[in-house]
Amino acid sequence: MASAGLARLHGLFAVYKPPGLKWKHLRDTVELQLLKGLNAEKPPAPEQHVRFLPGPMEGSEKKELTLTVTSVPTLVDHPLVCGPVFTSLKVGVGHRLDAQASGVLVLGVGHGRKLLTDMYNAHLTKEYTVRGLLGKATDDFCEDGRLVEKTTYDHVTREKLDRILALIQGSHQKALVMYSNLDLQTQEAYEMAVSGLIRPMNKSPMLITGIRCLQFAPPEFLLEVQCMHETQKQLRRLVHEIGLELKSTAVCSQVRRTRDGFFTLDDALLRTQWDLPSIQGAIQAAAPRVAAELEKSLRPGPGTQLLPGPGRPWDSEGPNSALGQEGQVRH
């Protein structure tokens, strides 16, 4: 931690993960670029040691030698002698993205790795754009998966899709209140609900806090989903189940995370910016916002009353499928 460059690397920053790139490879690439940048910094001037070196005596015709006091640099710490100063650097990864998904991926360096744990414990919502394609079903819910069924979709309308999305959102919001384990009869809990600060007390199934259709041009449609505790596979399954509720089928052609907690696409560094100066700047710029948002999210609501759990633990209940706690919706 003696390097000034390394001292400015403590914190969180976001990068944009392109589709087709595994998160482990991305992390290793960022780590390698940071090490290159740190080792490329100009090393401090070497220490000077006093040595008595033999040399010819001035004015002597007999080539007599004498010892002369000389200051010479020590080469013990020179990179060509001891190798690179930095050989490893721990980079932590926040909420992960699978290989097919793209979007905002939060990384932490140094003390920022602990902040990643704080982000996890804060149960912050994430936002995705999910693109679906009507008319076919595959074994893995992806467009390029093995085709298992083809259907018609001429009867599907924007109104039918919006109605199903509203039912999904309502069902998941009920589940969110249940998993938050709060007494909504208190004023403080009501204020938390109004400000959107209700969070699950523990790990829960995927909870959708908001979902709407951004584009509808059959066979394609684009959804915006705000959720927590999700995986990208669950989001693809959500598209599949929406297709079934529309009396058709659907596959997912794109999953793109546009926000992870308090990091958005505007904060995400592109691949050409995965270098030491850009990452240092991103960490310094995000530090005040990270501290403020985590303090607000992790602070318990004053006076909120925790309700006793039912006979079985909270984790055992929740939406029976991606569509919601009440099972498949009907229309």
Coordinates of C-alpha atoms in Angstrom, one line a residue:
M1 CA 0.0 0.0 0.0
A2 CA 3.0 2.3 -0.2
S3 CA 2.3 3.2 -3.7
A4 CA 0.2 6.4 -4.1
G5 CA -1.5 4.8 -7.1
L6 CA -2.5 1.8 -5.1
A7 CA -3.8 4.0 -2.3
R8 CA -6.3 5.6 -4.7
L9 CA -7.7 2.2 -5.7
H10 CA -9.7 1.5 -2.5
G11 CA -13.4 1.5 -3.4
L12 CA -16.1 0.4 -5.9
F13 CA -16.4 1.1 -9.6
A14 CA -18.6 -0.2 -12.4
V15 CA -17.6 -1.6 -15.8
Y16 CA -19.8 -2.6 -18.8
K17 CA -19.7 -6.3 -19.5
P18 CA -20.3 -7.1 -23.2
P19 CA -22.3 -10.2 -24.1
G20 CA -20.2 -13.4 -24.7
L21 CA -17.6 -12.5 -22.0
K22 CA -17.5 -14.4 -18.8
W23 CA -17.3 -12.4 -15.6
K24 CA -14.1 -14.3 -14.4
H25 CA -12.3 -13.3 -17.6
L26 CA -13.4 -9.7 -17.2
R27 CA -12.2 -9.6 -13.7
D28 CA -8.8 -11.1 -14.6
T29 CA -8.5 -8.6 -17.5
V30 CA -9.2 -5.7 -15.2
E31 CA -6.7 -7.0 -12.6
L32 CA -4.0 -7.4 -15.3
Q33 CA -4.5 -3.9 -16.6
L34 CA -4.3 -2.5 -13.0
L35 CA -1.1 -4.3 -12.4
K36 CA 0.4 -3.1 -15.6
G37 CA -0.5 0.5 -14.7
L38 CA 0.9 0.2 -11.1
N39 CA 4.2 -1.3 -12.3
A40 CA 4.5 1.3 -15.1
E41 CA 4.6 4.1 -12.6
K42 CA 8.0 5.8 -12.3
P43 CA 9.9 4.1 -9.4
P44 CA 11.3 6.4 -6.6
A45 CA 14.9 7.4 -6.9
P46 CA 17.2 4.7 -5.6
E47 CA 18.9 5.2 -2.2
Q48 CA 22.5 6.3 -2.2
H49 CA 25.1 4.4 -0.3
V50 CA 28.6 5.6 0.6
R51 CA 31.4 3.5 -0.7
F52 CA 35.2 3.7 -0.6
L53 CA 36.3 2.9 -4.1
P54 CA 40.0 2.5 -5.2
G55 CA 41.3 5.0 -7.7
P56 CA 44.6 6.5 -8.9
M57 CA 46.2 9.1 -6.6
E58 CA 46.2 12.5 -8.2
G59 CA 49.6 13.9 -9.0
S60 CA 51.4 10.6 -8.4
E61 CA 53.8 9.3 -11.1
K62 CA 54.0 5.7 -9.7
K63 CA 50.3 4.9 -10.4
E64 CA 49.6 4.5 -6.7
L65 CA 46.0 3.8 -5.7
T66 CA 44.0 5.4 -3.0
L67 CA 40.5 5.0 -1.5
T68 CA 38.0 7.7 -2.5
V69 CA 34.7 8.4 -0.8
T70 CA 32.0 7.9 -3.4
S71 CA 28.2 7.9 -3.3
V72 CA 26.6 5.1 -5.5
P73 CA 23.0 4.1 -6.0
T74 CA 21.8 0.8 -4.5
L75 CA 20.2 -1.5 -7.0
V76 CA 18.5 -3.9 -4.5
D77 CA 15.0 -2.5 -5.3
H78 CA 15.5 -2.0 -9.0
P79 CA 12.8 -3.7 -11.1
L80 CA 15.5 -5.4 -13.2
V81 CA 16.9 -7.0 -10.1
C82 CA 13.8 -7.9 -7.9
G83 CA 11.1 -8.0 -10.6
P84 CA 7.8 -6.1 -10.7
V85 CA 6.7 -4.4 -7.5
F86 CA 3.1 -5.6 -7.8
T87 CA 2.5 -9.2 -8.8
S88 CA -1.1 -9.7 -7.5
L89 CA -4.1 -7.6 -6.8
K90 CA -7.4 -8.8 -5.3
V91 CA -10.4 -7.6 -7.3
G92 CA -13.9 -8.5 -6.0
V93 CA -17.0 -8.9 -8.1
G94 CA -20.5 -7.8 -7.0
H95 CA -23.8 -9.2 -8.5
R96 CA -22.6 -11.4 -11.3
L97 CA -23.7 -11.6 -14.9
D98 CA -23.7 -14.8 -16.9
A99 CA -21.8 -15.1 -20.2
Q100 CA -24.8 -14.3 -22.4
A101 CA -25.9 -11.2 -20.4
S102 CA -24.4 -7.7 -20.6
G103 CA -24.5 -4.5 -18.7
V104 CA -23.4 -3.0 -15.4
L105 CA -21.0 -5.1 -13.4
V106 CA -19.7 -3.7 -10.1
L107 CA -16.1 -4.4 -9.0
G108 CA -14.3 -3.7 -5.8
V109 CA -10.6 -3.2 -5.0
G110 CA -8.9 -3.1 -1.6
H111 CA -11.4 -1.9 1.1
G112 CA -14.0 -1.9 -1.7
R113 CA -14.3 -5.6 -1.4
K114 CA -16.0 -5.1 2.0
L115 CA -18.3 -2.5 0.4
L116 CA -19.4 -5.3 -2.0
T117 CA -20.7 -7.2 1.0
D118 CA -22.5 -4.1 2.3
M119 CA -24.2 -3.8 -1.1
Y120 CA -25.3 -7.4 -0.9
N121 CA -26.7 -6.9 2.6
A122 CA -28.5 -3.7 1.5
H123 CA -30.7 -5.8 -0.9
L124 CA -30.6 -3.0 -3.5
T125 CA -32.8 -3.3 -6.6
K126 CA -31.3 -3.8 -10.0
E127 CA -32.8 -2.8 -13.4
Y128 CA -32.7 -4.8 -16.6
T129 CA -34.0 -4.4 -20.2
V130 CA -35.1 -7.9 -21.4
R131 CA -35.9 -8.5 -25.0
G132 CA -38.4 -11.3 -25.9
L133 CA -39.3 -13.0 -29.2
L134 CA -42.8 -14.5 -29.6
G135 CA -43.6 -17.6 -31.5
K136 CA -41.2 -20.2 -30.3
A137 CA -39.9 -22.0 -27.2
T138 CA -36.4 -23.5 -26.5
D139 CA -35.0 -25.8 -23.9
D140 CA -33.0 -23.0 -22.2
F141 CA -35.4 -20.1 -22.8
C142 CA -32.7 -18.4 -25.0
E143 CA -33.2 -17.6 -28.7
D144 CA -30.3 -19.8 -29.8
G145 CA -31.3 -22.8 -27.7
R146 CA -32.7 -26.1 -29.0
L147 CA -36.1 -25.4 -30.5
V148 CA -38.9 -27.4 -28.8
E149 CA -42.1 -25.7 -30.0
K150 CA -43.4 -23.1 -32.5
T151 CA -46.7 -21.2 -32.0
T152 CA -48.7 -18.4 -33.5
Y153 CA -48.8 -15.0 -32.0
D154 CA -51.2 -13.0 -34.1
H155 CA -53.7 -12.8 -31.2
V156 CA -51.2 -11.2 -28.9
T157 CA -51.8 -7.4 -28.3
R158 CA -50.1 -4.7 -26.3
E159 CA -53.1 -4.5 -23.9
K160 CA -52.9 -8.2 -23.1
L161 CA -49.2 -8.0 -22.4
D162 CA -49.7 -4.9 -20.2
R163 CA -52.4 -6.6 -18.2
I164 CA -50.2 -9.6 -17.5
L165 CA -47.3 -7.4 -16.5
A166 CA -49.5 -5.5 -14.0
L167 CA -50.6 -8.8 -12.4
I168 CA -47.0 -9.9 -12.1
Q169 CA -45.9 -6.7 -10.5
G170 CA -48.8 -6.8 -8.0
S171 CA -48.2 -10.4 -7.0
H172 CA -44.5 -9.7 -6.4
Q173 CA -45.1 -6.5 -4.4
K174 CA -47.3 -8.5 -2.0
A175 CA -44.4 -11.0 -1.6
L176 CA -42.0 -8.1 -1.0
V177 CA -44.0 -6.9 1.9
M178 CA -44.2 -10.4 3.3
Y179 CA -40.4 -11.0 3.1
S180 CA -39.6 -7.5 4.5
N181 CA -41.1 -8.8 7.8
L182 CA -42.4 -5.3 8.7
D183 CA -45.5 -4.1 10.5
L184 CA -47.0 -1.7 7.9
Q185 CA -49.3 -0.3 10.6
T186 CA -46.5 1.8 11.9
Q187 CA -45.9 5.3 10.5
E188 CA -42.2 4.7 10.0
A189 CA -42.8 1.5 8.0
Y190 CA -45.4 3.4 5.9
E191 CA -42.8 6.1 5.1
M192 CA -40.3 3.4 4.1
A193 CA -42.9 1.9 1.7
V194 CA -43.6 5.3 0.2
S195 CA -39.9 6.0 -0.3
G196 CA -39.2 2.6 -1.7
L197 CA -36.9 1.5 1.1
I198 CA -38.7 -1.8 2.0
R199 CA -36.2 -4.6 1.6
P200 CA -36.3 -8.3 2.4
M201 CA -34.9 -9.2 5.8
N202 CA -33.1 -12.3 4.4
K203 CA -32.5 -14.1 1.2
S204 CA -35.7 -14.5 -0.8
P205 CA -36.7 -15.8 -4.3
M206 CA -36.6 -13.3 -7.1
L207 CA -38.8 -10.3 -6.3
I208 CA -40.0 -7.9 -9.0
T209 CA -40.6 -4.4 -7.8
G210 CA -41.5 -3.0 -11.2
I211 CA -42.1 -4.2 -14.7
R212 CA -43.4 -2.5 -17.9
C213 CA -43.3 -2.9 -21.7
L214 CA -41.0 -0.4 -23.4
Q215 CA -41.6 -1.6 -27.0
F216 CA -44.1 -3.9 -28.6
A217 CA -43.5 -4.8 -32.3
P218 CA -44.5 -8.5 -32.7
P219 CA -42.8 -10.8 -32.7
E220 CA -40.4 -8.7 -30.6
F221 CA -41.1 -6.9 -27.3
L222 CA -38.9 -5.1 -24.8
L223 CA -39.4 -5.1 -21.1
E224 CA -38.0 -3.0 -18.3
V225 CA -37.7 -5.0 -15.1
Q226 CA -36.7 -3.7 -11.6
C227 CA -36.0 -6.6 -9.3
M228 CA -33.8 -8.1 -6.6
H229 CA -32.3 -11.5 -5.8
E230 CA -32.6 -12.5 -9.4
T231 CA -30.5 -14.5 -11.8
Q232 CA -30.4 -14.0 -15.5
K233 CA -31.8 -17.4 -16.1
Q234 CA -34.8 -16.5 -14.0
L235 CA -35.4 -13.4 -16.2
R236 CA -35.3 -15.6 -19.3
R237 CA -37.7 -18.0 -17.7
L238 CA -40.0 -15.0 -16.9
V239 CA -40.2 -14.2 -20.7
H240 CA -41.0 -17.9 -21.3
E241 CA -43.9 -17.8 -18.8
I242 CA -45.2 -14.5 -20.1
G243 CA -45.4 -16.2 -23.5
L244 CA -47.4 -19.1 -22.0
E245 CA -49.8 -16.6 -20.3
L246 CA -50.3 -14.9 -23.7
K247 CA -51.5 -18.3 -25.1
S248 CA -48.3 -18.5 -27.1
T249 CA -44.6 -19.0 -26.5
A250 CA -41.6 -16.7 -26.2
V251 CA -37.9 -16.8 -25.9
C252 CA -35.4 -14.3 -24.5
S253 CA -33.0 -12.8 -27.0
Q254 CA -31.3 -10.3 -24.7
V255 CA -30.7 -9.5 -21.0
R256 CA -29.0 -6.2 -20.3
R257 CA -28.5 -4.8 -16.8
T258 CA -28.8 -1.0 -16.8
R259 CA -28.5 -0.4 -13.1
D260 CA -27.0 -2.2 -10.1
G261 CA -28.0 -0.4 -6.9
F262 CA -26.6 3.1 -7.3
F263 CA -24.4 2.3 -10.3
T264 CA -25.9 3.0 -13.8
L265 CA -24.8 2.7 -17.4
D266 CA -23.4 6.2 -17.1
D267 CA -21.0 5.0 -14.4
A268 CA -19.9 1.9 -16.3
L269 CA -16.4 2.0 -17.9
L270 CA -16.1 0.6 -21.4
R271 CA -13.5 -1.9 -22.4
T272 CA -11.2 0.8 -23.7
Q273 CA -11.3 2.5 -20.2
W274 CA -10.2 -0.5 -18.2
D275 CA -6.9 1.1 -17.2
L276 CA -5.4 2.5 -14.0
P277 CA -6.2 6.3 -14.5
S278 CA -9.8 5.7 -15.6
I279 CA -10.5 3.2 -12.8
Q280 CA -8.9 5.5 -10.2
G281 CA -11.0 8.4 -11.4
A282 CA -14.2 6.3 -11.3
I283 CA -13.5 5.1 -7.7
Q284 CA -12.9 8.7 -6.5
A285 CA -16.0 10.0 -8.3
A286 CA -18.2 7.3 -6.9
A287 CA -16.9 7.2 -3.3
P288 CA -19.1 10.0 -1.8
R289 CA -22.2 8.6 -3.4
V290 CA -21.4 5.0 -2.4
A291 CA -20.9 6.0 1.3
A292 CA -24.2 8.0 1.4
E293 CA -26.3 5.4 -0.4
L294 CA -25.0 2.5 1.7
E295 CA -25.6 4.5 4.9
K296 CA -29.1 5.2 3.9
S297 CA -29.9 1.7 2.8
L298 CA -28.3 -0.1 5.8
R299 CA -29.8 2.2 8.4
P300 CA -32.9 0.5 9.9
G301 CA -36.1 2.4 10.0
P302 CA -36.7 4.0 13.4
G303 CA -39.5 2.4 15.3
T304 CA -40.3 -0.3 12.8
Q305 CA -41.7 -3.4 14.4
L306 CA -40.5 -6.8 13.2
L307 CA -43.4 -9.3 13.0
P308 CA -42.8 -12.9 14.2
G309 CA -42.3 -15.3 11.3
P310 CA -44.9 -18.0 10.5
G311 CA -44.4 -21.6 11.3
R312 CA -41.9 -22.1 8.5
P313 CA -39.0 -19.8 7.7
W314 CA -39.4 -16.8 5.4
D315 CA -37.1 -18.4 2.8
S316 CA -39.6 -21.3 2.4
E317 CA -42.3 -19.1 1.0
G318 CA -42.5 -16.8 -2.0
P319 CA -43.5 -16.7 -5.6
N320 CA -44.1 -20.2 -6.8
S321 CA -42.8 -19.2 -10.2
A322 CA -41.4 -16.2 -12.0
L323 CA -44.9 -15.0 -12.4
G324 CA -45.6 -14.5 -8.7
Q325 CA -46.6 -15.9 -5.4
E326 CA -50.1 -16.7 -6.4
G327 CA -49.0 -19.0 -9.3
Q328 CA -49.8 -18.4 -12.9
V329 CA -52.1 -15.5 -13.6
R330 CA -55.3 -16.0 -15.7
H331 CA -57.0 -13.5 -18.0

